Amino acid sequence: MAATRTFSIIKPDATRRNITGKIISKLEEGGLRVVAQKRIQMTEDQAKQFYAVHKERPFYGDLVSFMTSGPVVVQVLEGEDAVARNREIMGATNPADAADGTIRKEFAESIEANSVHGSDAAETAKEEIAFFFTEDEIVG
Ligand code: CMP
C-alpha cells in the first residue's frame, strides 16, 4: 500500500513535561515518519476553529482552554495506512481504556490532557494538515 499522511498534535500536557521526544520516538518506532513539524502557541481562535466539530459538546470550552494553555507541536506524519497506524500508536482517547504500550497509556494524564491528537479519517487528515501547513512546508 502507498504511503499516506495524517495530522498529529503533541498537546500542552506533553510539551510542559518535556516529553515531545519520547512521543515522537514512539511514532517513528511505529513506522511513521515526520514530514512536517512546528512548535506553536495555538490562539483561541485557532483552537475554536480546529475543534469546531465538538462545539456542542460539554467539554468544548475546557478543551479550547487546555489546547491554548501552552505550546503544542503540530506535525504531519507519513507511512503506510498513516491515519489508522497513528491511532493505534496513540491508543484510546481515554487513557483508562488505552492499550499497553500506547502513547496515551504511557503518558496521558486524563481524557482531556491526553498528550496527542490524531486525525480520525483520511478526509479529516487532509483538512487538518491544510489548517496548519502549506504544501511547501511538507518535505517527505
Ligand atoms: P482529541 O483527539 O484531540 O479530540 C477531541 C478531544 O477532546 C479529545 O482528544 C480529548 O482530549 C478531549 N476530550 C475532553 N473530554 C472528552 C470526552 N468526554 N470525550 C471525548 N473527548 C474529550
GROMACS .gro file of C-alpha atoms and ligand atoms in nm:
model
  162
    1MET     CA    1   0.000   0.000   0.000
    2ALA     CA    2   0.124   0.351  -0.082
    3ALA     CA    3   0.232   0.587   0.194
    4THR     CA    4  -0.042   0.818   0.320
    5ARG     CA    5  -0.043   1.115   0.556
    6THR     CA    6  -0.209   1.205   0.881
    7PHE     CA    7  -0.207   1.505   1.112
    8SER     CA    8  -0.085   1.492   1.470
    9ILE     CA    9  -0.063   1.731   1.765
   10ILE     CA   10   0.155   1.685   2.071
   11LYS     CA   11  -0.056   1.863   2.334
   12PRO     CA   12   0.034   2.113   2.609
   13ASP     CA   13   0.049   1.849   2.885
   14ALA     CA   14   0.334   1.683   2.694
   15THR     CA   15   0.527   1.998   2.599
   16ARG     CA   16   0.500   2.108   2.966
   17ARG     CA   17   0.659   1.780   3.081
   18ASN     CA   18   0.931   1.796   2.811
   19ILE     CA   19   0.838   1.456   2.665
   20THR     CA   20   0.790   1.551   2.298
   21GLY     CA   21   1.096   1.344   2.203
   22LYS     CA   22   0.963   1.034   2.377
   23ILE     CA   23   0.633   1.071   2.192
   24ILE     CA   24   0.799   1.126   1.854
   25SER     CA   25   1.015   0.815   1.915
   26LYS     CA   26   0.702   0.606   1.962
   27LEU     CA   27   0.558   0.739   1.636
   28GLU     CA   28   0.883   0.669   1.449
   29GLU     CA   29   0.926   0.325   1.605
   30GLY     CA   30   0.568   0.252   1.499
   31GLY     CA   31   0.662   0.307   1.134
   32LEU     CA   32   0.560   0.671   1.083
   33ARG     CA   33   0.787   0.946   0.951
   34VAL     CA   34   0.764   1.313   1.049
   35VAL     CA   35   0.746   1.506   0.719
   36ALA     CA   36   0.647   1.845   0.867
   37GLN     CA   37   0.666   1.980   1.219
   38LYS     CA   38   0.643   2.307   1.413
   39ARG     CA   39   0.609   2.411   1.774
   40ILE     CA   40   0.343   2.679   1.808
   41GLN     CA   41   0.126   2.855   2.061
   42MET     CA   42  -0.228   2.799   1.936
   43THR     CA   43  -0.454   3.103   1.954
   44GLU     CA   44  -0.803   3.080   2.099
   45ASP     CA   45  -0.950   3.138   1.752
   46GLN     CA   46  -0.740   2.859   1.603
   47ALA     CA   47  -0.836   2.613   1.878
   48LYS     CA   48  -1.206   2.702   1.848
   49GLN     CA   49  -1.197   2.655   1.473
   50PHE     CA   50  -0.986   2.339   1.483
   51TYR     CA   51  -1.223   2.172   1.732
   52ALA     CA   52  -1.544   2.326   1.588
   53VAL     CA   53  -1.683   1.975   1.532
   54HIS     CA   54  -1.705   1.944   1.913
   55LYS     CA   55  -1.863   2.285   1.976
   56GLU     CA   56  -2.188   2.143   2.114
   57ARG     CA   57  -2.008   1.904   2.350
   58PRO     CA   58  -1.991   1.992   2.721
   59PHE     CA   59  -1.610   1.975   2.720
   60TYR     CA   60  -1.559   2.221   2.429
   61GLY     CA   61  -1.475   2.529   2.640
   62ASP     CA   62  -1.232   2.337   2.860
   63LEU     CA   63  -1.075   2.176   2.554
   64VAL     CA   64  -1.011   2.515   2.392
   65SER     CA   65  -0.862   2.649   2.720
   66PHE     CA   66  -0.641   2.343   2.755
   67MET     CA   67  -0.516   2.349   2.396
   68THR     CA   68  -0.413   2.715   2.436
   69SER     CA   69  -0.260   2.666   2.784
   70GLY     CA   70   0.091   2.612   2.645
   71PRO     CA   71   0.282   2.530   2.329
   72VAL     CA   72   0.188   2.238   2.107
   73VAL     CA   73   0.380   2.056   1.834
   74VAL     CA   74   0.181   2.018   1.513
   75GLN     CA   75   0.308   1.762   1.267
   76VAL     CA   76   0.238   1.572   0.951
   77LEU     CA   77   0.313   1.200   0.968
   78GLU     CA   78   0.361   0.977   0.667
   79GLY     CA   79   0.353   0.599   0.641
   80GLU     CA   80   0.152   0.300   0.536
   81ASP     CA   81  -0.212   0.349   0.638
   82ALA     CA   82  -0.098   0.651   0.840
   83VAL     CA   83  -0.436   0.752   0.992
   84ALA     CA   84  -0.506   0.409   1.137
   85ARG     CA   85  -0.143   0.342   1.230
   86ASN     CA   86  -0.120   0.670   1.422
   87ARG     CA   87  -0.443   0.592   1.608
   88GLU     CA   88  -0.306   0.251   1.706
   89ILE     CA   89   0.015   0.404   1.837
   90MET     CA   90  -0.179   0.677   2.027
   91GLY     CA   91  -0.428   0.440   2.194
   92ALA     CA   92  -0.783   0.516   2.307
   93THR     CA   93  -0.888   0.878   2.376
   94ASN     CA   94  -0.939   0.799   2.743
   95PRO     CA   95  -0.606   0.675   2.886
   96ALA     CA   96  -0.804   0.446   3.119
   97ASP     CA   97  -0.908   0.250   2.809
   98ALA     CA   98  -0.576   0.271   2.621
   99ALA     CA   99  -0.384  -0.048   2.545
  100ASP     CA  100  -0.043  -0.118   2.697
  101GLY     CA  101   0.247   0.033   2.504
  102THR     CA  102   0.041   0.313   2.352
  103ILE     CA  103   0.130   0.681   2.394
  104ARG     CA  104  -0.183   0.762   2.590
  105LYS     CA  105  -0.144   0.461   2.822
  106GLU     CA  106   0.212   0.559   2.895
  107PHE     CA  107   0.193   0.940   2.904
  108ALA     CA  108  -0.163   1.080   2.915
  109GLU     CA  109  -0.277   1.247   3.236
  110SER     CA  110  -0.654   1.243   3.169
  111ILE     CA  111  -0.910   1.223   2.886
  112GLU     CA  112  -0.850   1.596   2.825
  113ALA     CA  113  -0.474   1.611   2.886
  114ASN     CA  114  -0.422   1.304   2.670
  115SER     CA  115  -0.086   1.408   2.519
  116VAL     CA  116  -0.169   1.367   2.149
  117HIS     CA  117  -0.432   1.430   1.885
  118GLY     CA  118  -0.455   1.235   1.560
  119SER     CA  119  -0.688   1.267   1.261
  120ASP     CA  120  -0.978   1.021   1.262
  121ALA     CA  121  -1.009   0.969   0.884
  122ALA     CA  122  -0.828   1.042   0.556
  123GLU     CA  123  -1.055   1.335   0.468
  124THR     CA  124  -1.016   1.493   0.814
  125ALA     CA  125  -0.639   1.445   0.786
  126LYS     CA  126  -0.634   1.647   0.463
  127GLU     CA  127  -0.832   1.931   0.622
  128GLU     CA  128  -0.630   1.930   0.945
  129ILE     CA  129  -0.297   1.930   0.758
  130ALA     CA  130  -0.413   2.223   0.544
  131PHE     CA  131  -0.526   2.408   0.858
  132PHE     CA  132  -0.167   2.429   0.987
  133PHE     CA  133   0.067   2.368   0.691
  134THR     CA  134   0.121   2.488   0.338
  135GLU     CA  135   0.225   2.223   0.086
  136ASP     CA  136   0.582   2.363   0.066
  137GLU     CA  137   0.629   2.311   0.442
  138ILE     CA  138   0.584   1.936   0.397
  139VAL     CA  139   0.906   1.769   0.295
  140GLY     CA  140   0.887   1.394   0.287
  141CMP     P1  141  -0.871   1.474   2.051
  141CMP     O1  142  -0.834   1.354   1.971
  141CMP     O2  143  -0.778   1.589   2.048
  141CMP     O3  144  -1.017   1.524   2.005
  141CMP     C1  145  -1.103   1.593   2.092
  141CMP     C2  146  -1.052   1.600   2.232
  141CMP     O4  147  -1.145   1.635   2.332
  141CMP     C3  148  -1.005   1.462   2.274
  141CMP     O5  149  -0.888   1.428   2.204
  141CMP     C4  150  -0.990   1.479   2.425
  141CMP     O6  151  -0.864   1.525   2.463
  141CMP     C5  152  -1.090   1.591   2.456
  141CMP     N1  153  -1.195   1.548   2.546
  141CMP     C6  154  -1.218   1.600   2.667
  141CMP     N2  155  -1.320   1.539   2.726
  141CMP     C7  156  -1.365   1.446   2.640
  141CMP     C8  157  -1.470   1.350   2.644
  141CMP     N3  158  -1.553   1.338   2.750
  141CMP     N4  159  -1.488   1.269   2.538
  141CMP     C9  160  -1.407   1.280   2.428
  141CMP     N5  161  -1.305   1.371   2.419
  141CMP    C10  162  -1.284   1.451   2.525
   0.00000   0.00000   0.00000
